[in-house]
Coordinates of C-alpha atoms and ligand atoms in Angstrom, one line a residue:
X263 CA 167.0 93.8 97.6
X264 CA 167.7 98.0 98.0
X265 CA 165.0 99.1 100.0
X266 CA 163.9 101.7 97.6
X267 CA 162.8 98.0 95.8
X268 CA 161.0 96.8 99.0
X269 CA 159.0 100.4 98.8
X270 CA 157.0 99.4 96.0
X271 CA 153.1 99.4 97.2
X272 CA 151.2 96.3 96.3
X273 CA 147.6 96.8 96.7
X274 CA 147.6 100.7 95.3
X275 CA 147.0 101.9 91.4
X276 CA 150.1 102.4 89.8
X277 CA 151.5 101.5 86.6
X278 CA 154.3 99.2 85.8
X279 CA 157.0 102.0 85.7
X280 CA 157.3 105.9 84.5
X281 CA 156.0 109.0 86.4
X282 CA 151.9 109.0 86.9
X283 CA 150.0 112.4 88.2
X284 CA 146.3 112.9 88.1
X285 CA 143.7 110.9 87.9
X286 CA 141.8 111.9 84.9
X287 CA 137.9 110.7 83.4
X288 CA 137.2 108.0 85.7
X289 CA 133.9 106.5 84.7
X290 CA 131.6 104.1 84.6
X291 CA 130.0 102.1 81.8
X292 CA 128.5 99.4 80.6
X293 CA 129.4 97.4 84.0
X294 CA 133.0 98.4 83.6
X295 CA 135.1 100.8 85.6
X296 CA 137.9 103.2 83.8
X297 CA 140.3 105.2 85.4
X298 CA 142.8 107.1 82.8
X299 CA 145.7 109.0 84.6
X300 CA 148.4 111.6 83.2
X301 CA 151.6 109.4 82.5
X302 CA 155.1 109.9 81.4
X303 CA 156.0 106.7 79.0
X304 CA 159.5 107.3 78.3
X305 CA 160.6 108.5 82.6
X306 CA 160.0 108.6 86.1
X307 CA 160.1 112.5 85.9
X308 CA 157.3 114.7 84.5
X309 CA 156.4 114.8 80.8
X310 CA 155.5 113.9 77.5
X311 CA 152.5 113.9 79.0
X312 CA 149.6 111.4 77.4
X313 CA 146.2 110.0 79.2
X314 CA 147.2 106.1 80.1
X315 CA 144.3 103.4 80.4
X316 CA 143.3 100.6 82.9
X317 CA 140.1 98.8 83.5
X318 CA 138.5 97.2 86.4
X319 CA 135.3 95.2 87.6
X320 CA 136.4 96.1 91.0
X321 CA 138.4 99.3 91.4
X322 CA 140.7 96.9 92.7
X323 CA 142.3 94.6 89.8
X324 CA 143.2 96.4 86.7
X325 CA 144.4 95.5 83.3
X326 CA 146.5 97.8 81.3
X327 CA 145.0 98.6 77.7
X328 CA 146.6 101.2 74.8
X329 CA 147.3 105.1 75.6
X330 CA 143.5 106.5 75.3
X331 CA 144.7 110.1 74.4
X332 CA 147.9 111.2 73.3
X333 CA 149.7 114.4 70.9
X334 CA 149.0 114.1 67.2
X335 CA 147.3 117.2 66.1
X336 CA 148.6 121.0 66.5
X337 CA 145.6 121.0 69.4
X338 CA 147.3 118.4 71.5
X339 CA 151.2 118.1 70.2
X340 CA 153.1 119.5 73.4
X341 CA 150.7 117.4 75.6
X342 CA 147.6 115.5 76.8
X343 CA 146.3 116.9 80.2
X344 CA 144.3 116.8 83.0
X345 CA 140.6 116.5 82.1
X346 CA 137.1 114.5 82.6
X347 CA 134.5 112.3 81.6
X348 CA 130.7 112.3 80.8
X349 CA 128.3 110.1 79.5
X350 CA 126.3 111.4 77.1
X351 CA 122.4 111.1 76.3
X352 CA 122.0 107.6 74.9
X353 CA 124.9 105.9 77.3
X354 CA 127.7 107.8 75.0
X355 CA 130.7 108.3 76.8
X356 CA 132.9 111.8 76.2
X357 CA 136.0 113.1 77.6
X358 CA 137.4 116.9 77.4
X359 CA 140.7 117.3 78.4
X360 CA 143.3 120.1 78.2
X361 CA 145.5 120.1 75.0
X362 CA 148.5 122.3 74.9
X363 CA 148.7 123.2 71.3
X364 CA 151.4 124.2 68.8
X365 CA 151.9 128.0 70.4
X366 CA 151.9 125.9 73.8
X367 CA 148.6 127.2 74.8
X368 CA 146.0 125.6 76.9
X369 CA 142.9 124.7 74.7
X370 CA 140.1 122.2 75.9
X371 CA 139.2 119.4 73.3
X372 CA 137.2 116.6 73.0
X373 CA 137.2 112.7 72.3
X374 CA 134.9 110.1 71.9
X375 CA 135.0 106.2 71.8
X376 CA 135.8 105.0 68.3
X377 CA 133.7 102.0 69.1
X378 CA 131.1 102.1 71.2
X379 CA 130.6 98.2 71.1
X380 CA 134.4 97.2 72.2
X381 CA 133.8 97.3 76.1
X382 CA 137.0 98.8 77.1
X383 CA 136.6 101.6 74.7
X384 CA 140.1 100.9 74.0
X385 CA 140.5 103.7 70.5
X386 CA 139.6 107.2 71.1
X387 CA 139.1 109.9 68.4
X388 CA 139.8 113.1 68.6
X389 CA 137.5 115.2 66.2
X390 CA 139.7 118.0 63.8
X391 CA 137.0 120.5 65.0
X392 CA 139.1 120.6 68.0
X393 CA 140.1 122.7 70.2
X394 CA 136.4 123.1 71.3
X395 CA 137.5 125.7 73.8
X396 CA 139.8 128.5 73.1
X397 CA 141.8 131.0 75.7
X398 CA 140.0 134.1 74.4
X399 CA 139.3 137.2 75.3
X400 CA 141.0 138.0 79.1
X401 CA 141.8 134.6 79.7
X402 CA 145.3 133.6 80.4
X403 CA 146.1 130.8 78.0
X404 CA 149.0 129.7 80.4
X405 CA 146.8 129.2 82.8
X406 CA 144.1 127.7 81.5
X407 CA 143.0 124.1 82.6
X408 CA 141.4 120.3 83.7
X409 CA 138.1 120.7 82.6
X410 CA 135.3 118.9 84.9
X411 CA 132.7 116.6 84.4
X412 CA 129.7 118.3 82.9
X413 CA 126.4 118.9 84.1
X414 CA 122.9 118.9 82.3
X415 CA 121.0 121.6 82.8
X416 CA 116.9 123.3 83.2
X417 CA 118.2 125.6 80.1
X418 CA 118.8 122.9 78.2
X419 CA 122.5 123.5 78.5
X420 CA 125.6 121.6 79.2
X421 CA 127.6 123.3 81.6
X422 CA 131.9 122.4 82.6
X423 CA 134.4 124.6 84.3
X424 CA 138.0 125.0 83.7
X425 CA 140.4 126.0 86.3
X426 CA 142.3 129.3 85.9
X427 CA 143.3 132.7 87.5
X428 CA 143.4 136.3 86.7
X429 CA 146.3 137.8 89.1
X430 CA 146.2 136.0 92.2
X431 CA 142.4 135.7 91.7
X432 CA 141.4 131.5 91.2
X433 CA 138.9 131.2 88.9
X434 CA 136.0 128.5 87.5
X435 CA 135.6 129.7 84.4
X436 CA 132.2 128.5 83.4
X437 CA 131.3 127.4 79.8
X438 CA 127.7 126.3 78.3
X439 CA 127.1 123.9 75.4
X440 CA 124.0 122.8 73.8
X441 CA 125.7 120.3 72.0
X442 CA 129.3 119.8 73.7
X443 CA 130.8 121.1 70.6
X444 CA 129.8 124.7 70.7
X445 CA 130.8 126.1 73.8
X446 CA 130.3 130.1 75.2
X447 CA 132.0 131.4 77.8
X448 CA 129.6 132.6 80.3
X449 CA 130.1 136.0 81.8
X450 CA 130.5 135.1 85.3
X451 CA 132.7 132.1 86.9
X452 CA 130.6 129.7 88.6
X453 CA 133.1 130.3 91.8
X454 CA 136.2 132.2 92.7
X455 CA 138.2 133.5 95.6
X456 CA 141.0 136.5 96.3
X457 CA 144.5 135.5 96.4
X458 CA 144.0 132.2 96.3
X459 CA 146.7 131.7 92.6
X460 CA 145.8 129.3 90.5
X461 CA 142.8 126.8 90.9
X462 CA 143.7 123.6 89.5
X463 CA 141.7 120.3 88.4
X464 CA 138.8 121.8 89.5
X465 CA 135.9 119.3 90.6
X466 CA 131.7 120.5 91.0
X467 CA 129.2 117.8 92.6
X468 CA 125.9 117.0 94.4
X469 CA 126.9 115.5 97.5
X470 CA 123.4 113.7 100.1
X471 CA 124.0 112.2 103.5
X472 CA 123.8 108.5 103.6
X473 CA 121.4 106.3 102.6
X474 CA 122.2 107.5 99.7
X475 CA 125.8 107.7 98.6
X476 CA 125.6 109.5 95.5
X477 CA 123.8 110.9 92.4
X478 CA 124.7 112.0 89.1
X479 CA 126.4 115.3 88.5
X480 CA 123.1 116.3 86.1
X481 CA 120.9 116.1 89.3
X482 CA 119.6 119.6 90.6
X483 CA 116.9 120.5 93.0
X484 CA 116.0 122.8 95.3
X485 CA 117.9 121.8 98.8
X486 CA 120.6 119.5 97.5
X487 CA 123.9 120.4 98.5
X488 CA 126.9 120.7 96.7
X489 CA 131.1 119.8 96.7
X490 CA 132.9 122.5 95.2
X491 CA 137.3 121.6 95.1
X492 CA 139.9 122.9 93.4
X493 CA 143.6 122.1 93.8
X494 CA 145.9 124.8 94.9
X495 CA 148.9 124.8 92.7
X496 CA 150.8 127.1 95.4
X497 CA 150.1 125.1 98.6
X498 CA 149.4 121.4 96.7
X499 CA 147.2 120.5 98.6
X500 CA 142.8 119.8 97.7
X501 CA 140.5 122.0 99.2
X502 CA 136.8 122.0 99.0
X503 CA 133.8 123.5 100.6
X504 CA 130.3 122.5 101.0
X505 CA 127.8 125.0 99.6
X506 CA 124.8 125.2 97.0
X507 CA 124.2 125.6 93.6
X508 CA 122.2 127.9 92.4
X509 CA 121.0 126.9 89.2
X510 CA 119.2 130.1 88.1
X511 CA 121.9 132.3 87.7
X512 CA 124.8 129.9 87.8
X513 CA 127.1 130.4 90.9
X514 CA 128.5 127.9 93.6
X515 CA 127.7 129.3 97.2
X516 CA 129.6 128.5 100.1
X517 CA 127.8 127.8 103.3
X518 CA 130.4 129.9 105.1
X519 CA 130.7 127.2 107.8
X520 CA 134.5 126.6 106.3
X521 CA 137.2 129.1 104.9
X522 CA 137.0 129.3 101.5
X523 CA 140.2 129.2 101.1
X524 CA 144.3 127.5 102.0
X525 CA 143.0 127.4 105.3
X526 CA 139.7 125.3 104.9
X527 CA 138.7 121.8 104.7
X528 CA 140.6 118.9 102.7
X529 CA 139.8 115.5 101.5
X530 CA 143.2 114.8 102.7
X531 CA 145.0 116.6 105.0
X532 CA 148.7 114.5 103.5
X533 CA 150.2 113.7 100.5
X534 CA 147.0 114.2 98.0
X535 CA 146.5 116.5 95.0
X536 CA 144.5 116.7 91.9
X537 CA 142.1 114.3 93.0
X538 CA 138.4 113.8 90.9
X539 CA 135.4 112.1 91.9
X540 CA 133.1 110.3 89.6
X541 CA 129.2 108.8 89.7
X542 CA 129.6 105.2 90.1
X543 CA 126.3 104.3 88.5
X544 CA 126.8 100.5 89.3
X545 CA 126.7 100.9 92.7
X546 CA 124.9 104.4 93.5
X547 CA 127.6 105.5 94.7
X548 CA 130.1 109.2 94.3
X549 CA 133.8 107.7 94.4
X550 CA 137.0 109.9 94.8
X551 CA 140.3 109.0 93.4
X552 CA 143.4 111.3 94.4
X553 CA 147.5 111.1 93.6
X554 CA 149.9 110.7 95.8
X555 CA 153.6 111.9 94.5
X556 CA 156.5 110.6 95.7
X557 CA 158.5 112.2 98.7
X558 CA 161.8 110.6 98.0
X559 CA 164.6 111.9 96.3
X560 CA 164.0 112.1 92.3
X561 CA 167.0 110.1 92.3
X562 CA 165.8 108.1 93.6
X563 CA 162.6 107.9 91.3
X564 CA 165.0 106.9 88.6
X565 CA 167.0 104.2 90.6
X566 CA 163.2 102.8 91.3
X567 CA 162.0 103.6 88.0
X568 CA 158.3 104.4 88.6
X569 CA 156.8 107.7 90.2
X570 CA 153.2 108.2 92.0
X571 CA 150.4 106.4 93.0
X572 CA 146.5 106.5 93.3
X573 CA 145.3 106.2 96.7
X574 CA 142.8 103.7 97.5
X575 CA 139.2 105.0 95.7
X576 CA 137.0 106.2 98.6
X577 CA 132.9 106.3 98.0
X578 CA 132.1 110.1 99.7
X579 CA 128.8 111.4 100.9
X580 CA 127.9 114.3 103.1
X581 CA 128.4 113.7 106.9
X582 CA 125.0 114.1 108.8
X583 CA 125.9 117.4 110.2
X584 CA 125.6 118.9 106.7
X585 CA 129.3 120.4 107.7
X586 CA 131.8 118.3 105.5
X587 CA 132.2 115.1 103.5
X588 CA 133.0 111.5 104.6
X589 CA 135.2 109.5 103.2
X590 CA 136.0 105.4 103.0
X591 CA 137.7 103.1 101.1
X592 CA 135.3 101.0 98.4
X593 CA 134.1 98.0 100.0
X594 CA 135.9 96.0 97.0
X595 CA 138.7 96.7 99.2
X596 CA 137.5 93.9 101.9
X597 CA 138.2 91.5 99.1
X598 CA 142.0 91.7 99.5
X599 CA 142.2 90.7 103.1
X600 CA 143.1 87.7 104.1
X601 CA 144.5 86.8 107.2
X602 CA 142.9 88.2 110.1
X603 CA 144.6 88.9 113.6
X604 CA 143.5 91.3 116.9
X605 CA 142.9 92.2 120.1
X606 CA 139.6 92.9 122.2
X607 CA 139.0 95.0 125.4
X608 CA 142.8 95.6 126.2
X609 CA 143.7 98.7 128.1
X610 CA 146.9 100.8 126.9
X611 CA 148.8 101.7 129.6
X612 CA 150.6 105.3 129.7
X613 CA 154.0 104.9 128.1
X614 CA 153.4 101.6 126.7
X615 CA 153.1 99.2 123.0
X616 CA 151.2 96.7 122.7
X617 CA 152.3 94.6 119.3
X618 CA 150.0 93.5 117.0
X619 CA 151.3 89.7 115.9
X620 CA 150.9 87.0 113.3
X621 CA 150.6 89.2 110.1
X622 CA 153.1 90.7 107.8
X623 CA 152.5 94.1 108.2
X624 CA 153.8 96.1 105.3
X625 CA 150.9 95.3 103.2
X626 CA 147.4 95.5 105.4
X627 CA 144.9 97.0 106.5
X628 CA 144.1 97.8 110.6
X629 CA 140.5 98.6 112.3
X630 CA 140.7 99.6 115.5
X631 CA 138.1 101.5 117.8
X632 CA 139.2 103.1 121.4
X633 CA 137.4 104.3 124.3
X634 CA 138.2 107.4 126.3
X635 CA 135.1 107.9 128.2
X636 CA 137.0 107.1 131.5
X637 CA 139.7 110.0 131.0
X638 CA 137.8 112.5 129.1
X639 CA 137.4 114.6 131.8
X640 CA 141.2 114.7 132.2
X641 CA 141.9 116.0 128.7
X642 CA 144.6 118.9 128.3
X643 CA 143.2 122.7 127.9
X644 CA 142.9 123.2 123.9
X645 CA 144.4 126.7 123.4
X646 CA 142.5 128.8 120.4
X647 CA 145.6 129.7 119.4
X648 CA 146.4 126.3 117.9
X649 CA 145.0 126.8 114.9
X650 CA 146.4 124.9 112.4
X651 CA 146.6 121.3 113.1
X652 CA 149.7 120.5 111.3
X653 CA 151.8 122.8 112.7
X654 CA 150.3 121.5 116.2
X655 CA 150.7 117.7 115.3
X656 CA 154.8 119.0 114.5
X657 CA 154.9 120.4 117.4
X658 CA 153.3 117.9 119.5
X659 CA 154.8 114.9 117.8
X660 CA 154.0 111.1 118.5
X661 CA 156.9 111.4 121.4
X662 CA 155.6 114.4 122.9
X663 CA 153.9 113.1 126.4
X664 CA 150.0 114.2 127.1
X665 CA 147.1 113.9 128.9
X666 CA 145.0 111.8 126.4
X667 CA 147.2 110.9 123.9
X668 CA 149.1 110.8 121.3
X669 CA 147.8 106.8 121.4
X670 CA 147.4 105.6 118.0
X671 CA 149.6 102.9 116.1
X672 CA 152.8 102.6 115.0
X673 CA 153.0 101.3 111.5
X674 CA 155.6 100.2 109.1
X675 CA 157.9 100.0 112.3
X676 CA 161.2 97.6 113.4
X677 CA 161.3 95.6 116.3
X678 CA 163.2 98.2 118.3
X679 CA 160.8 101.3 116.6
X680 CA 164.4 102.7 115.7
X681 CA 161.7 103.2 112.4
X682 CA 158.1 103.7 112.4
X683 CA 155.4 105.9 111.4
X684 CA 153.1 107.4 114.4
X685 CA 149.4 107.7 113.4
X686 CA 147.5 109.0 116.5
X687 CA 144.8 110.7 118.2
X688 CA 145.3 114.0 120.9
X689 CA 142.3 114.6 122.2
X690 CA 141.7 118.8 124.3
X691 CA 139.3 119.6 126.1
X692 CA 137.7 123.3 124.9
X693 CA 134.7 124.5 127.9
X694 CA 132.2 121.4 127.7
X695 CA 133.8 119.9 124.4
X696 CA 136.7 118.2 123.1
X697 CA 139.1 118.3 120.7
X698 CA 140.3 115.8 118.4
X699 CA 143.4 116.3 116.8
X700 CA 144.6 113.5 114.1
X701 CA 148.3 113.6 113.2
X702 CA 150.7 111.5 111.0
X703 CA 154.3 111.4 112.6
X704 CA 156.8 110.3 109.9
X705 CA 160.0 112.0 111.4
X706 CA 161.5 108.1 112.4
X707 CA 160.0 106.8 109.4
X708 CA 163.6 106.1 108.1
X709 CA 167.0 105.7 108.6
X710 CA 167.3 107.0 105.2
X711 CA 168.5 110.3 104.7
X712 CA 167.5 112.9 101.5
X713 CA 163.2 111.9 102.2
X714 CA 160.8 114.6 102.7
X715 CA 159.1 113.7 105.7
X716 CA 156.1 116.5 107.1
X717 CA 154.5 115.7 109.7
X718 CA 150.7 115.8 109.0
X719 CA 147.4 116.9 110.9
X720 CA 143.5 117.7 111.0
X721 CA 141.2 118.1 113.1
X722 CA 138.3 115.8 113.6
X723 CA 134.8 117.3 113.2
X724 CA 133.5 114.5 115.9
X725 CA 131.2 114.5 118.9
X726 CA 132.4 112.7 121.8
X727 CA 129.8 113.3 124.3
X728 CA 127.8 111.8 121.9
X729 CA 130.2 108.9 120.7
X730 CA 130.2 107.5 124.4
X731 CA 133.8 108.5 124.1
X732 CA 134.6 106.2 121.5
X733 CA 136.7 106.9 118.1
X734 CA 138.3 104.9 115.3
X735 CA 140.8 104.6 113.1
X736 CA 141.2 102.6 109.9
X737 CA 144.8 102.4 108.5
X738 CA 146.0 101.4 104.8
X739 CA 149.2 100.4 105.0
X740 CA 151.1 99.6 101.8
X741 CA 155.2 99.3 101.5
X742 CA 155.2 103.4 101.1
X743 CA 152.1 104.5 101.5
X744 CA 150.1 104.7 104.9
X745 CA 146.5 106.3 104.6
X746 CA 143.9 106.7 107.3
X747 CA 141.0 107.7 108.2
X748 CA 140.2 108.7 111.6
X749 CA 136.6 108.8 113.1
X750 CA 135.2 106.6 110.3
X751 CA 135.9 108.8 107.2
X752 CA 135.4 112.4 108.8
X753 CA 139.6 113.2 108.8
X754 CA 141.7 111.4 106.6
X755 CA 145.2 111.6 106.0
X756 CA 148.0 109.9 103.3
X757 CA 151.5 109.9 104.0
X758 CA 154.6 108.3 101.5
X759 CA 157.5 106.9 103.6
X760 CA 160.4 104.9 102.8
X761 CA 161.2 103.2 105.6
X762 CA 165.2 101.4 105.2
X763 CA 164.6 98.0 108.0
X764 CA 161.2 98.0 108.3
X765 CA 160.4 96.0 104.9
X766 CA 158.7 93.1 103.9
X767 CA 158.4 90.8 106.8
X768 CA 160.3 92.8 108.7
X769 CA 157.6 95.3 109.1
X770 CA 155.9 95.5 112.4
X771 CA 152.6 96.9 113.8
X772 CA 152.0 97.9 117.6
X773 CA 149.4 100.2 119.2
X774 CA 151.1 102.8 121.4
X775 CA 149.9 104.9 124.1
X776 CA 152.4 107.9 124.9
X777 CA 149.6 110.0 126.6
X778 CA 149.5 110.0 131.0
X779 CA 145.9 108.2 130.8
X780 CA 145.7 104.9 129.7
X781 CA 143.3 104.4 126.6
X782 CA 141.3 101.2 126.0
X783 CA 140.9 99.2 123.0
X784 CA 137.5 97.9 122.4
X785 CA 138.7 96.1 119.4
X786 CA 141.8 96.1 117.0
X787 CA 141.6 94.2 113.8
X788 CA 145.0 94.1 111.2
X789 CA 144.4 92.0 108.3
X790 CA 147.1 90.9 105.6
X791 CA 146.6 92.3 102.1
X792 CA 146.4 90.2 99.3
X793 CA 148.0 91.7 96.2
X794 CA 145.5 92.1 93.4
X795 CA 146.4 92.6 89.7
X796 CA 147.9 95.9 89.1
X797 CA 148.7 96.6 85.6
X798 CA 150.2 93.7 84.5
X799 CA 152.3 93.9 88.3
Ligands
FRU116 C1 147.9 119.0 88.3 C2 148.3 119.4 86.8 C3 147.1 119.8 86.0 C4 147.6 119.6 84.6 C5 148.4 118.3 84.8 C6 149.6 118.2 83.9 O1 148.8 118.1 88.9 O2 149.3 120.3 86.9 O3 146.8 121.2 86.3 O4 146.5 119.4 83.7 O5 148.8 118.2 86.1 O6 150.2 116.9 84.0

């Protein structure tokens, strides 16, 4: 078959055919998981945009149902966007989202489940009250959009924000409801930052450290610490910072620990926008879903027919340095491996591969765990210069020769490695500490010509002195996607690549070691996927 056939992922959301975007409402209820998502039903291009519908028991298997949300009335007619869930007092699920209406504004309505007894909530209705939310007053109607999940308040008030900007400014606009259908502006934003353009698909939630993975977006107290993200439509890329909430007067306060701005921290530091997390009441848990577009040709999105994923859902808590999140795939995941190969205690020399047999490789999923604490001494001189990571992991690409690393894997990858994708570890050495750069190398991803292929990079906010010198690595890989997640959860990065030869069982795996000092694995692990039900696929 063409390869752009064989790049179809197997274990990641995606519908049958036709362009998907955001994920929007994911929720929760009644023992059922939904995810709707912004979907083109007539092309693999943007538009015509409605709010498609799956369900899961897992996050893992999904079932197609009916379009939830789609244009009918003058609030919605040129189009169904981005917007969110909340359950209601009295288990009763709601969803705003962001109509554009007849004059092609942006309006926020809302829907609610026509039955509340069908499980699936297949039939949503869209009250003729709407919109409940009007661009008035200053606000740019144009700009104007993805309302969040709401949060109950002391004041008795509901409280959503709604991504915007004034100039250059990005703006939360915050609104108030006491009973979700009467909604004031109020006369601050709960956040917003200088020249930062518009602030899409916003996302505002109480993040703890572990035991505890999670907690409603209605909880407030004293202490807790919040997630505040918005998605930068002139970078594309998620950023977020940790901060807190103060309730009283209704404003999101950085901790100041991270930029509040294009340079700061990301969920992803790849291929990742629009993402939205969700209170998985089942299971305690906060769980973040995110898209990943397409980096071929569009072309080439018609010859395929189908356009964007949904990475793998991650649960996300707060690391224990109160400095940033953590982020790892469900463990639902586990329940699509199935055959199980590795290594144990097996030193990478400098220069060399080791491959990883017995498995095909384009669809699994790779643990591994090094240890450097017998070069670490030895590691280059960071310069504070470098300081963005993805312009160091272009520069310093997965062929570029170190002192400890790049070592990492090479996935998706031929026999000869004429192909493959480079996911590795550099590790500097900056006065008594180190520093751990993370990169994703897709430049010999594919003999195909006419694919975007950045490399990719972030740091990793990780002690190694107090590691023992030990670091890991988990790897998705899936047909076109590869997604990791370096130091269990801390960095994670998603990359699309459409490699030409190295498909289906011709897809390899091999740890590599291009740095001068060898590197040890303590353990590798690479598991075949199983392909779940995907939509009917
Ligand atoms: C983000 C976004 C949202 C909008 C939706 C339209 O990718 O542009 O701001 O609601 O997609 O599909």
């Amino acid at each position: 078959p063409p390869a752009t056939i064989s790049n179809r992922t197997g274990y990641h959301f995606q519908s049958p055919k036709n362009w998907i975007n955001d994920p929007n409402g994911p929720m929760y209820y009644n023992g059922i998981y939904h995810l709707f998502y912004q979907f083109n039903p007539l092309a693999p291009v943007w538009g015509n945009i409605v709010w498609a519908h799956s369900y899961s028991t897992d996050m893992v298997n999904w079932k197609p149902l009916r379009h939830a949300i789609y244009p009918t009335k003058p609030f919605d007619i040129n189009g169904c966007w981005s917007g969110s869930a909340t359950i209601l007092p009295g288990n009763k699920p709601v969803i705003m989202y962001t109509g554009i209406d007849e004059q092609n504004r942006q309006v926020q309505n809302i829907a609610f489940p026509k039955n509340l007894s069908d499980p699936y909530l297949r039939e949503w209705v869209k009250p003729d009250y709407n919109p409940v939310i009007k661009p008035e007053g200053d606000i740019n109607s144009s700009a104007f959009r993805d309302p969040t999940t709401a949060w109950y308040g002391p004041d008795s008030h509901w409280k959503t924000i709604i991504g915007s900007r004034n100039g250059r400014l990005g703006m939360a606009v915050l609104y108030k409801s006491r009973d979700f259908i009467k909604w004031v502006k109020a006369d601050n934003p709960l956040h917003s930052a200088q020249n930062a353009g518009m602030w899409e698909c916003p996302d505002f939630f109480p993040v703890l450290p572990k035991p505890m993975l999670g907690v409603d977006n209605s909880v407030i107290r004293n202490g807790l610490k919040h997630v505040f993200k918005v998605s930068l439509d002139e970078t594309r890329y998620d950023y977020y910072t940790v901060g807190t909430y103060d309730f009283i007067h209704n404003k999101y306060v950085p901790n100041g620990l991270s930029p509040d701005n294009n340079t700061g921290l990301r969920f992803d530091y790849g291929n990742f926008y629009a993402s939205k997390t969700f209170f998985d009441e089942g299971k305690g848990r906060r769980v973040l879903w995110g898209w990943s577009n397409e980096s071929d040709s569009t072309q080439e999105d018609w010859e395929k027919g189908w356009a964007g994923i949904q990475t793998i859902p991650r649960a996300l808590w707060l690391d224990g340095n109160g400095r940033q999140v953590v982020q790892w795939p469900i463990e639902e995941v586990n329940k699509l491996r199935k055959k199980e190969v590795g290594i144990r205690r097996k030193i990478v020399k400098s220069g060399s591969v080791i491959e990883i047999k017995g498995i095909e490789a384009a669809q699994a999923d790779v643990e591994v765990s090094f240890d450097l604490s017998s070069s670490l001494e030895k590691a280059e001189k960071f310069n504070l210069s470098w300081t963005d990571p993805q312009k160091l992991c272009g520069q310093k690409g997965a062929d570029e020769k170190g002192g400890i690393g790049p070592f990492g894997l090479f996935v998706l990858a031929t026999d000869d490695r004429e192909e493959r994708t480079a996911v590795f570890f550099r590790i500097f050495k900056e006065g008594q500490k180190h520093v751990i750069l993370m990169c994703h190398d897709p430049t010999k991803s594919s003999k195909r010509t006419g694919l975007y292929k950045p490399t990719y990079g972030g740091f990793v906010d990780y002690d190694l002195s107090k590691s023992g010198g030990k670091l890991s690595l988990r790897t998705l890989i899936d047909h076109s996607v590869v997604e990791s997640f370096g130091a269990k959860g801390r960095t994670c990065i998603t990359s699309r690549i459409y490699p030409n030869f190295a498909v289906g069982s011709n897809a390899r795996l091999f740890a590599f070691n291009n740095g001068a000092e060898e590197v040890k694995i303590i353990e590798l692990t690479a598991w075949e996927m199983k392909k779940p039900f995907m939509n009917g696929i």
